[in-house]
Short mmCIF file of C-alpha atoms in Angstrom, two decimals:
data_model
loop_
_atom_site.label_atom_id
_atom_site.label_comp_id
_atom_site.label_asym_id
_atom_site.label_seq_id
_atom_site.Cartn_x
_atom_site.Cartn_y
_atom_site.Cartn_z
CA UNK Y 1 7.15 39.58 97.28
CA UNK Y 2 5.02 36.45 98.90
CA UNK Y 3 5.67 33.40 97.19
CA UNK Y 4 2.66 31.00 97.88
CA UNK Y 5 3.04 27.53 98.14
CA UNK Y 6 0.54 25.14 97.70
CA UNK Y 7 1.53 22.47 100.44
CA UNK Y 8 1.24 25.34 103.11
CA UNK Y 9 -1.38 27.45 101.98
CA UNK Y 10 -3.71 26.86 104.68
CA UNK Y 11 -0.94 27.53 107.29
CA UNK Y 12 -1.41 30.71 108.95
CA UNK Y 13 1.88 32.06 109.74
CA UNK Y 14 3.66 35.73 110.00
CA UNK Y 15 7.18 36.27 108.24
CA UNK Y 16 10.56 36.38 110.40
CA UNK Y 17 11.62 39.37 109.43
CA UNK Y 18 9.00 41.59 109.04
CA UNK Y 19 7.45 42.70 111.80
CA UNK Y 20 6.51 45.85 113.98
CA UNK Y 21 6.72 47.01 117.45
CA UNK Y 22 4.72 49.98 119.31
CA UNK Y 23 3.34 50.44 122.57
CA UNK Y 24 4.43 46.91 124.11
CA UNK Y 25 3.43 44.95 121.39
CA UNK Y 26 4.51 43.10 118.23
CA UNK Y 27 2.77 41.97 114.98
CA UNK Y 28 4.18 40.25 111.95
CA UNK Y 29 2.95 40.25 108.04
CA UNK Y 30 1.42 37.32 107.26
CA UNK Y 31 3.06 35.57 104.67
CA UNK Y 32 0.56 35.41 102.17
CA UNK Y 33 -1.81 38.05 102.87
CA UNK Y 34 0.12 41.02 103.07
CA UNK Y 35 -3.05 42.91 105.39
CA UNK Y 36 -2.90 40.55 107.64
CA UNK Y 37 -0.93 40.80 110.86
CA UNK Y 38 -0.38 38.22 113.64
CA UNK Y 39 0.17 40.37 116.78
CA UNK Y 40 1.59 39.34 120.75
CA UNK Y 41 1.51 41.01 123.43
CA UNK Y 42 5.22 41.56 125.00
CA UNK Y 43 3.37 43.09 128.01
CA UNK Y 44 0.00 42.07 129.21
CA UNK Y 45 -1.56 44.75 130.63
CA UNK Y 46 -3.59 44.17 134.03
CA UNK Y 47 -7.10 46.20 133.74
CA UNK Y 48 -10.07 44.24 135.74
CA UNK Y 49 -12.52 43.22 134.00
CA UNK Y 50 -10.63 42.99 131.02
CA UNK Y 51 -7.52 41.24 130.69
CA UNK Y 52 -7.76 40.10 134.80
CA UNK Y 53 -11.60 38.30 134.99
CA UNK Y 54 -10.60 36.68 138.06
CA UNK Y 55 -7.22 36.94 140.67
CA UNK Y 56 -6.04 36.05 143.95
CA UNK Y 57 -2.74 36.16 145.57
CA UNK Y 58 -1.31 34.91 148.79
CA UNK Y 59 2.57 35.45 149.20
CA UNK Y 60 5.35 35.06 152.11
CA UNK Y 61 8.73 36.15 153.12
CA UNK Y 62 8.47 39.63 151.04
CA UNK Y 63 9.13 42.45 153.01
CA UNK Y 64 11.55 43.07 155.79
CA UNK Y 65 11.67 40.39 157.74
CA UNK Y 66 12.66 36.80 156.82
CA UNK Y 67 10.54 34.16 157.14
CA UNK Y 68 11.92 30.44 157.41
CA UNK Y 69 10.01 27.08 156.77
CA UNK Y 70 11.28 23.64 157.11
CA UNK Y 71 11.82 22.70 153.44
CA UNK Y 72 13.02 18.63 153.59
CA UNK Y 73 13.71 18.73 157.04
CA UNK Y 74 15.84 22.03 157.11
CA UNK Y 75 14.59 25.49 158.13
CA UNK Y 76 15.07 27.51 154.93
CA UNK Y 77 14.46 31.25 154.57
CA UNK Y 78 11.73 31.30 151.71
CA UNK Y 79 9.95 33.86 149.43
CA UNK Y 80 7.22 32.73 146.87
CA UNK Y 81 3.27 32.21 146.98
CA UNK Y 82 0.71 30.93 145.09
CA UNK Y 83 -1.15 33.16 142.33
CA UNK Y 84 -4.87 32.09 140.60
CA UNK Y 85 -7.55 33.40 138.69
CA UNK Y 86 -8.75 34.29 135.00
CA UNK Y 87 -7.29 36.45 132.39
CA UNK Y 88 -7.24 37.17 128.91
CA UNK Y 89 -3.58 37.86 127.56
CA UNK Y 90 -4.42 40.48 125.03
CA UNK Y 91 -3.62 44.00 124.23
CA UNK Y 92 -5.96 46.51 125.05
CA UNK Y 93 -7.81 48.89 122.39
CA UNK Y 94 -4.68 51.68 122.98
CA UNK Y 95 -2.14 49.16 122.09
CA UNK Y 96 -4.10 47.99 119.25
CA UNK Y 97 -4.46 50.94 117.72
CA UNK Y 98 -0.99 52.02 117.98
CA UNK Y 99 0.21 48.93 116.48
CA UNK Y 100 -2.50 49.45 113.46
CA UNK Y 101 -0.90 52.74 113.17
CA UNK Y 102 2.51 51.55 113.35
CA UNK Y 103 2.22 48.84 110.71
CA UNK Y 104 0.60 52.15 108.37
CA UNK Y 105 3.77 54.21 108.83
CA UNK Y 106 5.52 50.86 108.02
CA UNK Y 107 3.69 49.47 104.96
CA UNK Y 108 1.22 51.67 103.90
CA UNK Y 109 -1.29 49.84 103.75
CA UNK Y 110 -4.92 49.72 106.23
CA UNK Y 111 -3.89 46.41 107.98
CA UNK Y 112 -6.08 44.13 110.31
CA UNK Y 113 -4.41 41.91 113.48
CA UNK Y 114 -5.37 38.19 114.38
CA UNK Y 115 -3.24 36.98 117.66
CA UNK Y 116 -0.48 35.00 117.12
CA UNK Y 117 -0.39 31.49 117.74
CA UNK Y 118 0.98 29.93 121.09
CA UNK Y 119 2.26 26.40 121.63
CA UNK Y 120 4.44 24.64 124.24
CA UNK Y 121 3.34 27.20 126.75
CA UNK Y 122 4.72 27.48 130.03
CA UNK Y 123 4.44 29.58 132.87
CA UNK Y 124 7.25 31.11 135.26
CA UNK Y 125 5.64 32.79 138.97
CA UNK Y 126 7.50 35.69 139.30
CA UNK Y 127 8.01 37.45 142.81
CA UNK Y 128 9.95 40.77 143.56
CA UNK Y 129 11.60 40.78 140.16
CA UNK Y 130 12.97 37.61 140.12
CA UNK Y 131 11.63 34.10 138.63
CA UNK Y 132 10.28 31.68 141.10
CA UNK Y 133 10.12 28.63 139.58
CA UNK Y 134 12.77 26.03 141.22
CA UNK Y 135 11.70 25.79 144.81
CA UNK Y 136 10.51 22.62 146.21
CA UNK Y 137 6.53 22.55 145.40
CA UNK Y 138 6.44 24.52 142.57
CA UNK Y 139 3.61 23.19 140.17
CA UNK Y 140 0.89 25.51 137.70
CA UNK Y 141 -1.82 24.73 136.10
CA UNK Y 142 -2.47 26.36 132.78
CA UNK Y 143 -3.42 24.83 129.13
CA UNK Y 144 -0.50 23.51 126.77
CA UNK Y 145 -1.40 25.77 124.39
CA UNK Y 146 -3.37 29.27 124.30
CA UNK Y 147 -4.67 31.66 121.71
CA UNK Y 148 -3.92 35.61 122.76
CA UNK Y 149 -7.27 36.77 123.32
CA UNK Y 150 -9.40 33.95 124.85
CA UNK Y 151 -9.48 33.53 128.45
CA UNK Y 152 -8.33 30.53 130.60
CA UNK Y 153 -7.60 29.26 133.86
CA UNK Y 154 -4.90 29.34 136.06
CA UNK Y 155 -2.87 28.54 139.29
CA UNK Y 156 0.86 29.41 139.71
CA UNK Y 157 2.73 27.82 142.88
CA UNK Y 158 6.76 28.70 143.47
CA UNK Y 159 6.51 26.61 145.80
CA UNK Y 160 9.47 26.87 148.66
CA UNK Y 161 12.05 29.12 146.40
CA UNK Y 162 14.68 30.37 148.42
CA UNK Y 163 15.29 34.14 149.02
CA UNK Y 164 18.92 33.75 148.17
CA UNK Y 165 18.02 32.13 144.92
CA UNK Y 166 15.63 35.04 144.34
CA UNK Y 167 18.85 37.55 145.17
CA UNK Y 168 20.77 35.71 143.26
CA UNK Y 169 18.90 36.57 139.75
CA UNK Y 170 18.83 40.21 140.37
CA UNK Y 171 20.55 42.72 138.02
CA UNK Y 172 22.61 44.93 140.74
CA UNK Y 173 22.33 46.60 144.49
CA UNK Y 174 20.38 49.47 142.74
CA UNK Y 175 17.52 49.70 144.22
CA UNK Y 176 15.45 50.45 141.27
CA UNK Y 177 16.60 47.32 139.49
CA UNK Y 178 14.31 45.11 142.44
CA UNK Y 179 10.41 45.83 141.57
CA UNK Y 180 7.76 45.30 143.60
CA UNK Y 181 5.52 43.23 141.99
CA UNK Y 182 3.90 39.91 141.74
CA UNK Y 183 3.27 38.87 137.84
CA UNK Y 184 4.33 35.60 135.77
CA UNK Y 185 6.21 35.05 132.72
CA UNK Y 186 4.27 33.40 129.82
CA UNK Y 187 7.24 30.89 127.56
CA UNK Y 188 6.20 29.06 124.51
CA UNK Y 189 6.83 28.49 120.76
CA UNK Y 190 5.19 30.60 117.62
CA UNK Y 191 5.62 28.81 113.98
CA UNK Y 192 6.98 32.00 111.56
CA UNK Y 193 7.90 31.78 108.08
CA UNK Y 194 11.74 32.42 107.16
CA UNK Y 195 12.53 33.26 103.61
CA UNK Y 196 15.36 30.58 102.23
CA UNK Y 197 18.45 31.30 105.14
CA UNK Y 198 20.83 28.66 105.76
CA UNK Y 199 24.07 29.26 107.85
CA UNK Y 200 26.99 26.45 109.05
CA UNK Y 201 27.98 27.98 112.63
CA UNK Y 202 30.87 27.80 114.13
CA UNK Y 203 32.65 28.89 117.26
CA UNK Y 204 34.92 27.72 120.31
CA UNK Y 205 32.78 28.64 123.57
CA UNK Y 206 35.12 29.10 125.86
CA UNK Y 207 36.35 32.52 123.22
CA UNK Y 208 32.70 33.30 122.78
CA UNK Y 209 32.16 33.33 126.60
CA UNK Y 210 35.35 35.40 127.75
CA UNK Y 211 34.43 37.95 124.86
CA UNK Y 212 30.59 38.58 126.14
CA UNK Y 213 31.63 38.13 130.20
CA UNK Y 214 33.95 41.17 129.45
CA UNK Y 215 31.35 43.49 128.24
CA UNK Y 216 29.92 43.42 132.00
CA UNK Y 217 31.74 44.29 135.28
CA UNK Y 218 35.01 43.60 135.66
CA UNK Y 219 34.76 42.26 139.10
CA UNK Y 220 32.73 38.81 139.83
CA UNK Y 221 28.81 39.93 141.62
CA UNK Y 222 26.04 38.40 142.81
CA UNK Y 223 23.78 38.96 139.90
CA UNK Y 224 23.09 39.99 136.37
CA UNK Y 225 23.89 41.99 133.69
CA UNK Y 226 21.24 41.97 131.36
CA UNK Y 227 22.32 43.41 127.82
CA UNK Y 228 19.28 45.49 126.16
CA UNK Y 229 19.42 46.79 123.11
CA UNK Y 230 23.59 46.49 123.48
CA UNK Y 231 23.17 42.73 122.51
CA UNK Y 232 22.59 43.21 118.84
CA UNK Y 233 25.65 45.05 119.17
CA UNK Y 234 27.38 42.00 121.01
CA UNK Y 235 26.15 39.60 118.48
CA UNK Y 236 27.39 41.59 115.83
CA UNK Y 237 30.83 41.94 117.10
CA UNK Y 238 30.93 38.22 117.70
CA UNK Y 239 30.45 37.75 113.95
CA UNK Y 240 32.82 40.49 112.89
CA UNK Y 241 35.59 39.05 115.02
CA UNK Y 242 34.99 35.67 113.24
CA UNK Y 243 34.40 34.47 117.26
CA UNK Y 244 31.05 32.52 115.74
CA UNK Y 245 32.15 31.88 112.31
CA UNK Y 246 28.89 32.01 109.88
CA UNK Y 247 29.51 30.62 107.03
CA UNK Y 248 26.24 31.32 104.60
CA UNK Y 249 24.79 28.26 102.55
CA UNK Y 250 21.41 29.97 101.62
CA UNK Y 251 20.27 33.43 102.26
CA UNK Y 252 23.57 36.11 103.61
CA UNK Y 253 25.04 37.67 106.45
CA UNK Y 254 22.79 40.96 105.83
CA UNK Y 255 20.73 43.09 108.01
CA UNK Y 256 17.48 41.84 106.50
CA UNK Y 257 17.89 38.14 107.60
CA UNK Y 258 19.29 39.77 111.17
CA UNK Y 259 16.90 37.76 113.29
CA UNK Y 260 18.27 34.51 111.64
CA UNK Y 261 21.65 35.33 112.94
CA UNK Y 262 20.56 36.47 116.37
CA UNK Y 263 18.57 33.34 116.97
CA UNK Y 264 22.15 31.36 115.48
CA UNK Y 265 23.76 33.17 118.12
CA UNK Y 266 21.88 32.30 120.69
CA UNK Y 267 22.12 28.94 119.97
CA UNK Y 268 25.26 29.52 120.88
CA UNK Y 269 24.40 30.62 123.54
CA UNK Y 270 22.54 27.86 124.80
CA UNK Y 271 24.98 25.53 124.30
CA UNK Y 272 27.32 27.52 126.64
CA UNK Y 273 24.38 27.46 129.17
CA UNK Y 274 24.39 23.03 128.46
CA UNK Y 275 28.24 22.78 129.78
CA UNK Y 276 27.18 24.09 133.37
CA UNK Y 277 26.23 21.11 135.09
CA UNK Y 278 25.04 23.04 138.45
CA UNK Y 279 23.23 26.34 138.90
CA UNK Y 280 21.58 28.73 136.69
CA UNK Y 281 23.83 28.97 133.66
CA UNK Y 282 25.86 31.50 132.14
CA UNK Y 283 22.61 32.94 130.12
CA UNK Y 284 19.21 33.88 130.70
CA UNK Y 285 16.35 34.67 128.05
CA UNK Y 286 13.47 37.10 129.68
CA UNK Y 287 10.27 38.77 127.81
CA UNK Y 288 11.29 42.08 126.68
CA UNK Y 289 8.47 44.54 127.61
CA UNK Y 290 9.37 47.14 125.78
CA UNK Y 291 9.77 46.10 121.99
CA UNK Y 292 10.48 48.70 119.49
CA UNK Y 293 11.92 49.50 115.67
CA UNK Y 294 15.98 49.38 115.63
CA UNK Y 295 17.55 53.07 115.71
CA UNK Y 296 20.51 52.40 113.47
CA UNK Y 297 20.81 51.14 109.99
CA UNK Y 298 22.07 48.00 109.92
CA UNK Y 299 20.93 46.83 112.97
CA UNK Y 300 19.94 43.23 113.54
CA UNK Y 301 16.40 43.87 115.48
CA UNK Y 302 17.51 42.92 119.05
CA UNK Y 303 15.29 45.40 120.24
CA UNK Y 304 12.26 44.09 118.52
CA UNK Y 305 12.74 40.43 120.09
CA UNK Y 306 9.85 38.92 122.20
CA UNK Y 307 12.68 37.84 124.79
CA UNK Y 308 16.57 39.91 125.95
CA UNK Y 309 19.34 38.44 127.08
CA UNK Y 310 21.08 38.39 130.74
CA UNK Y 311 24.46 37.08 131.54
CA UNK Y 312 25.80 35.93 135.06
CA UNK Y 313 28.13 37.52 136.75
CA UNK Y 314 28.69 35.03 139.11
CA UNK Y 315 31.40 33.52 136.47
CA UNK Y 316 34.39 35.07 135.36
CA UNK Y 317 35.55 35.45 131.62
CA UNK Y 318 38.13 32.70 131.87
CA UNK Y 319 35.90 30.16 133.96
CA UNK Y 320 36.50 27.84 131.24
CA UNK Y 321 39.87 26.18 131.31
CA UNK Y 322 39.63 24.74 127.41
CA UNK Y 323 38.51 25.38 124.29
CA UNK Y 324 34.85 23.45 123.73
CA UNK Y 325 34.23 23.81 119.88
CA UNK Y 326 30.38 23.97 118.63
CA UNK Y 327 29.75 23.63 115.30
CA UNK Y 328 25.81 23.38 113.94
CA UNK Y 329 24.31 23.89 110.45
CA UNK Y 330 20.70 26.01 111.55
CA UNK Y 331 18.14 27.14 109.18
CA UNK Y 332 15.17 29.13 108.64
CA UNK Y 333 13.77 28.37 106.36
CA UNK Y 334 9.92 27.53 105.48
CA UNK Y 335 7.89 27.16 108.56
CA UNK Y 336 10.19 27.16 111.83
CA UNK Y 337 9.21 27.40 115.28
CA UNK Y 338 10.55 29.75 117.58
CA UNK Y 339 11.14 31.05 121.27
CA UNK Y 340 8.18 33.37 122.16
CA UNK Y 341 8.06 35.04 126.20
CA UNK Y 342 6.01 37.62 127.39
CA UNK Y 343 4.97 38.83 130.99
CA UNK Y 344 1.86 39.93 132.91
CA UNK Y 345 2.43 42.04 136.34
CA UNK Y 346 -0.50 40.99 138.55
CA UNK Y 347 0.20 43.12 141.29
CA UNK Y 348 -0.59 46.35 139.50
CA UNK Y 349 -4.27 46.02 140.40
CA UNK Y 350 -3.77 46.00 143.87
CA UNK Y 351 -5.55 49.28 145.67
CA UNK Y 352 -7.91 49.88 148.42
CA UNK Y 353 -10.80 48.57 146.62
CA UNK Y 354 -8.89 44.81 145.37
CA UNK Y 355 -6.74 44.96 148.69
CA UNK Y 356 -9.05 41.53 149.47
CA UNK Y 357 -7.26 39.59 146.60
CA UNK Y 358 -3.60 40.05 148.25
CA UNK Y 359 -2.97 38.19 151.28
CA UNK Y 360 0.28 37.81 153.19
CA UNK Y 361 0.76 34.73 154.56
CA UNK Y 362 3.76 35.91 156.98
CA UNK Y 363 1.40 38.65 158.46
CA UNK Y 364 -2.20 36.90 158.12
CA UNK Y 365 -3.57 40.18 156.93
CA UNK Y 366 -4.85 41.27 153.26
CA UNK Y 367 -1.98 43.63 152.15
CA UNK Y 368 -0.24 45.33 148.99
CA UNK Y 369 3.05 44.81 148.24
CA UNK Y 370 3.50 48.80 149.15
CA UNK Y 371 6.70 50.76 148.95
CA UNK Y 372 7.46 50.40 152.50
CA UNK Y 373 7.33 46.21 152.09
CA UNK Y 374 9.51 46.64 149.51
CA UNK Y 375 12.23 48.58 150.57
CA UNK Y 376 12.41 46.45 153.64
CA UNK Y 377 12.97 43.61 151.17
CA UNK Y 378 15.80 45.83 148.92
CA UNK Y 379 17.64 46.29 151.89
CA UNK Y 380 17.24 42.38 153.09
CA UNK Y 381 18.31 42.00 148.93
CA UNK Y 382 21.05 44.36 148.53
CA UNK Y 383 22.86 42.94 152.10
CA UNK Y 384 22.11 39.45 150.53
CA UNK Y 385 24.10 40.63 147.85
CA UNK Y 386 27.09 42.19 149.26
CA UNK Y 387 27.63 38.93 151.49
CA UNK Y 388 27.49 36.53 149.10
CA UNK Y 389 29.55 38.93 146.70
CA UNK Y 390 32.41 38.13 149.39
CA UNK Y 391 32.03 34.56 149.31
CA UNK Y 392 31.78 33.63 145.97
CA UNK Y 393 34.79 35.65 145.47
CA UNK Y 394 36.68 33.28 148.09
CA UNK Y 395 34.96 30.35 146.22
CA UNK Y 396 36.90 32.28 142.69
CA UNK Y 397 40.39 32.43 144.41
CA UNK Y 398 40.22 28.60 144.92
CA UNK Y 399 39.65 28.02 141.17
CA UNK Y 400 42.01 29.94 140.03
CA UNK Y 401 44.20 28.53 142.06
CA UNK Y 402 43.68 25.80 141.03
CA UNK Y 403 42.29 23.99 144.30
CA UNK Y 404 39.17 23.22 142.58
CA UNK Y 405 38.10 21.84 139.59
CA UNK Y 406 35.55 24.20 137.29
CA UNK Y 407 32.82 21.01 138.13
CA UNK Y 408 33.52 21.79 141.92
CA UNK Y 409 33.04 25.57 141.37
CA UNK Y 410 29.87 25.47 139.41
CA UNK Y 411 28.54 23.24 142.04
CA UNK Y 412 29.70 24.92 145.32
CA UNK Y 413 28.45 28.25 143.46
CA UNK Y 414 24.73 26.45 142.77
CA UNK Y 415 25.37 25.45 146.74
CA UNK Y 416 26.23 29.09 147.78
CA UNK Y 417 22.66 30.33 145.90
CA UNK Y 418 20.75 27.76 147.96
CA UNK Y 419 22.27 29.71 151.42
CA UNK Y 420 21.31 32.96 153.17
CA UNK Y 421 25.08 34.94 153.64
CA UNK Y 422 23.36 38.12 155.19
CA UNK Y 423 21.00 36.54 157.90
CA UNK Y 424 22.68 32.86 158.03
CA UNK Y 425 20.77 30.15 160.38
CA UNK Y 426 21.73 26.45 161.20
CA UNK Y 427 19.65 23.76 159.97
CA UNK Y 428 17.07 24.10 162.70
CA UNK Y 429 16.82 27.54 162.04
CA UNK Y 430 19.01 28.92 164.51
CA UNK Y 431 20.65 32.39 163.37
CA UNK Y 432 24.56 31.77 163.12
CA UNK Y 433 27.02 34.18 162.42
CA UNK Y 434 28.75 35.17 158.79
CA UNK Y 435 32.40 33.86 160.24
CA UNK Y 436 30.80 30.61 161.03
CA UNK Y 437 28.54 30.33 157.60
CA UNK Y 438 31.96 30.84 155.55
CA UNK Y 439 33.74 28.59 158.04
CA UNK Y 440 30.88 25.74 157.38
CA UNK Y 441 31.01 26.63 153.59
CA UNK Y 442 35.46 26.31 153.51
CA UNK Y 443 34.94 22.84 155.25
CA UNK Y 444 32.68 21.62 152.77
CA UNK Y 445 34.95 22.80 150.13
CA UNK Y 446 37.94 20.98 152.10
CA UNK Y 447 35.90 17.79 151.88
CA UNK Y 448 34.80 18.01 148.18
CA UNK Y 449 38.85 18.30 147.71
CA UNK Y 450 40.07 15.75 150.27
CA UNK Y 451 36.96 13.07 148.30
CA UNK Y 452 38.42 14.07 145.04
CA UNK Y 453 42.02 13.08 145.64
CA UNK Y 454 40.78 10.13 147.24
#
C-alpha cells in the first residue's frame, strides 16, 4: 500500500525495501506509482559505441617489472595512470529486459524503468583490482551529479599510488583474486523512501570488532577478506548476540525493514573505521557487481546491496585495548539518502582493433593489459604479500607486548603500506636488501618508543 503525501508528491523516489536484482542491475518501485521503477546499474557494461563514446588509457608500473619515480624527493615504486573519455553509465537492452522481466515474476505487473537519481558523485581509478585513489597527484574530473543514461566527460588521474598500497587492498595470494583490468568505481548518494523505521543503536566496538575479525583468518595477512553474501549473515548474528543492541522505536526488527538494519549496522561500522587514525581502516564498502534476490527466508538483502563489505586483515580481533561504546538513534524514514557505488571495467574493450587507446608508459608502446602482463604483476603482488605478511606480524608482537601503543601500530602499519618489502630500495632508489628494510623499519619503531617515553 503507497501512502501519498502531498508535501512530496512531486518527489520522484523508489522505496527501500522493495526492489529487484537481475543480470547486474537493480531497480526499485517507485513509491507512488507502483509501474514505475528507478533502475542502476551495479555493473556498467563497456560496449563501444554505446556505453564507451570516447576512451583512452595510459598506465605504468603494471606488469613484471617495477617501475620507480621520485615522488617528493624519494624514488617510490608506483602503479597508476591516467584514464579519459566519454561514456554513458547505463544498462544495455539485455539487462533491461531482464530486469523488466524480473520485476514481472516479482509484482506482476508490465512495469517501465527511469534511471535512478545520482548525487554527491565521486569517482575512484581503479588499477589491477585495487583502488587508486591516494597517491600523490591524484585529481578527476567528472560532474557532481549524473543521471544513468546521459553521457559526460571525464578524466581519472591516481596519480603516484604506490604498488604496496595497491598490494595492500588485495583479497589473498590467489591468483584469481588480482584482475587484470583498468575500470573506476562510480560513489554517490540516491534519495529512497523508507516506510516509518526508527531504531536506538547500541554497541561497544571494540566487541563488535573482535566478533567480525574472527569470522576471517585466524592469522594476521596482508589483505582482505571481503564478506559476500556471508555479511547478512554477520549482521544478523551481531543483532542476535545483542553485540549491536537495536532497540525499535518505529517500524521492527523484521526481515522486511532488513535494509534499515544493515545500513544501522554499518554505521557501526563506520564508526569503527573513525577510531583508526592512520591507514585504511578496519572496513571497506565496494560496488557489488553481481546483485541478486536473497536465497533464504528471512534474509536481510545483503546480496541485493549496491555496495559489499571487506574487512582488514592487517588488524587482529583484540587490536582494541578498551571498550569504545557507540550509541546513535538512525531512521528511515520519509525521504533518506543513501550510499550508492557501482563500477565500470574499461579495459574490457581492449583488442587488436582499440589496442591504440592503451598505452604503457613504462614500455612507450600501445599495449593490453594481456595475461602475460598480468601474471608478471601477481607474482610481483603475491611476493609483496608474503613479505610484508612477515613484517607486520613483527610490527603485531610489539603490540601485544605491549612495546607500542595501538596509535603507534596503526601508524607504523599505514607506514609499512607506503614501503615495497619484496623489492625494497633506499631513498634514491637503490635496491636494498629485506634484512636491511626490517632493520630500517625496527629503528624507526625504536625511535617512535624512545620519543614517546621522552
Amino acid at each position: 500500500m503507497h501512502r501519498r503525501i502531498d508535501q512530496e508528491k512531486d518527489v520522484m523516489a523508489g522505496v527501500l525495501n522493495r526492489s529487484v536484482a537481475k543480470s547486474g542491475a537493480t531497480a526499485y518501485q517507485d513509491h507512488l506509482d507502483p509501474q514505475k521503477f528507478h533502475y542502476m546499474p551495479n555493473r556498467i557494461d563497456s560496449i563501444l559505441g554505446e556505453t564507451i563514446r570516447d576512451f583512452g588509457v595510459e598506465y605504468y608500473g603494471i606488469g613484471a617489472d617495477a617501475f620507480y619515480k621520485n615522488v617528493d624527493g624519494v624514488m617510490k615504486n608506483v602503479s597508476g595512470g591516467v584514464v579519459h573519455g566519454q561514456v554513458v553509465p547505463d544498462i544495455t537492452p539485455t539487462q533491461r529486459a531482464d530486469l523488466l522481466d524480473e520485476i514481472n515474476k516479482a509484482y506482476g505487473i508490465e512495469a517501465y524503468l527511469v534511471p535512478l537519481n545520482v548525487d554527491n558523485a565521486a569517482v575512484q581509478p581503479v588499477f589491477a583490482n585495487a583502488v587508486a585513489a591516494e597517491g600523490q597527484g591524484s585529481s578527476s574530473t567528472f560532474p557532481s551529479t549524473f543521471q544513468f543514461s546521459s553521457s559526460f566527460n571525464f578524466a581519472i588521474a591516481s596519480g603516484n599510488s604506490l604498488f604496496p598500497q595497491l598490494v595492500a587492498v588485495l583479497n589473498s595470494e590467489k591468483e584469481e583474486d588480482v584482475g587484470s583490468f583498468i575500470g573506476a568505481n562510480f560513489t554517490g548518494t540516491t534519495k529512497l523512501y523508507g516506510d516509518p523505521w526508527k531504531a536506538h543503536i547500541r554497541a561497544d566496538l571494540s566487541q563488535v570488532w573482535d566478533y567480525v575479525r574472527s569470522k576471517g583468518e585466524a592469522t594476521l595477512s596482508a589483505g582482505w577478506l571481503n564478506f559476500g553474501a556471508a555479511w547478512d549473515d554477520v549482521a544478523q548474528e551481531l543483532k542476535r548476540n545483542s553485540i549491536i543492541e537495536m532497540d525499535f522505536i518505529e517500524g521492527s526488527g523484521g526481515a522486511e525493514f532488513g535494509r534499515n538494519m544493515l545500513e544501522a549496522t554499518r554505521k557501526v561500522f563506520e564508526a569503527i573505521n573513525a577510531q583508526i587514525t592512520a591507514g585504511e581502516g578496519m572496513f571497506r564498502f565496494e560496488p557489488n557487481t553481481t546483485p541478486e534476490a536473497p536465497k533464504s527466508e528471512g534474509s536481510w538483502g545483503s546480496s541485493l546491496l549496491p555496495y559489499g563489505v571487506g574487512v582488514n586483515l592487517s588488524f587482529a580481533s583484540n587490536s582494541f585495548e578498551q571498550s569504545i561504546i557507540f550509541e546513535e538513534t538512525v531512521s528511515f524514514t520519509g525521504f533518506v539518502d543513501l550510499p550508492l557505488m557501482t563500477s565500470m571495467n574499461l579495459s574490457a574493450v581492449c583488442d587488436r582493433k582499440t589496442v591504440g587507446m592503451f598505452l604503457d608508459v613504462q614500455t612507450g608502446k600501445n599495449s593490453c593489459i594481456t595475461p602475460e602482463i598480468m601474471k608478471g604483476w601477481n607474482e610481483r603482488a603475491k611476493n609483496e604479500l608474503r613479505a610484508k605478511k612477515k613484517v607486520i606480524d613483527d610490527l603485531y608482537q610489539m603490540f601485544i607486548g605491549k612495546v607500542i601503543t595501538f596509535k603507534e601500530y596503526q601508524e607504523q602499519l599505514a607506514w609499512i603500506n607506503l614501503q615495497t618489502w619484496s623489492d625494497p630500495a633506499d631513498r634514491e632508489g637503490n635496491r636494498i636488501s629485506l634484512d636491511q628494510a626490517r632493520a630500517n623499519f625496527n629503528s624507526l619503531i625504536e625511535r617512535a618508543v624512545l620519543k614517546r617515553r621522552r
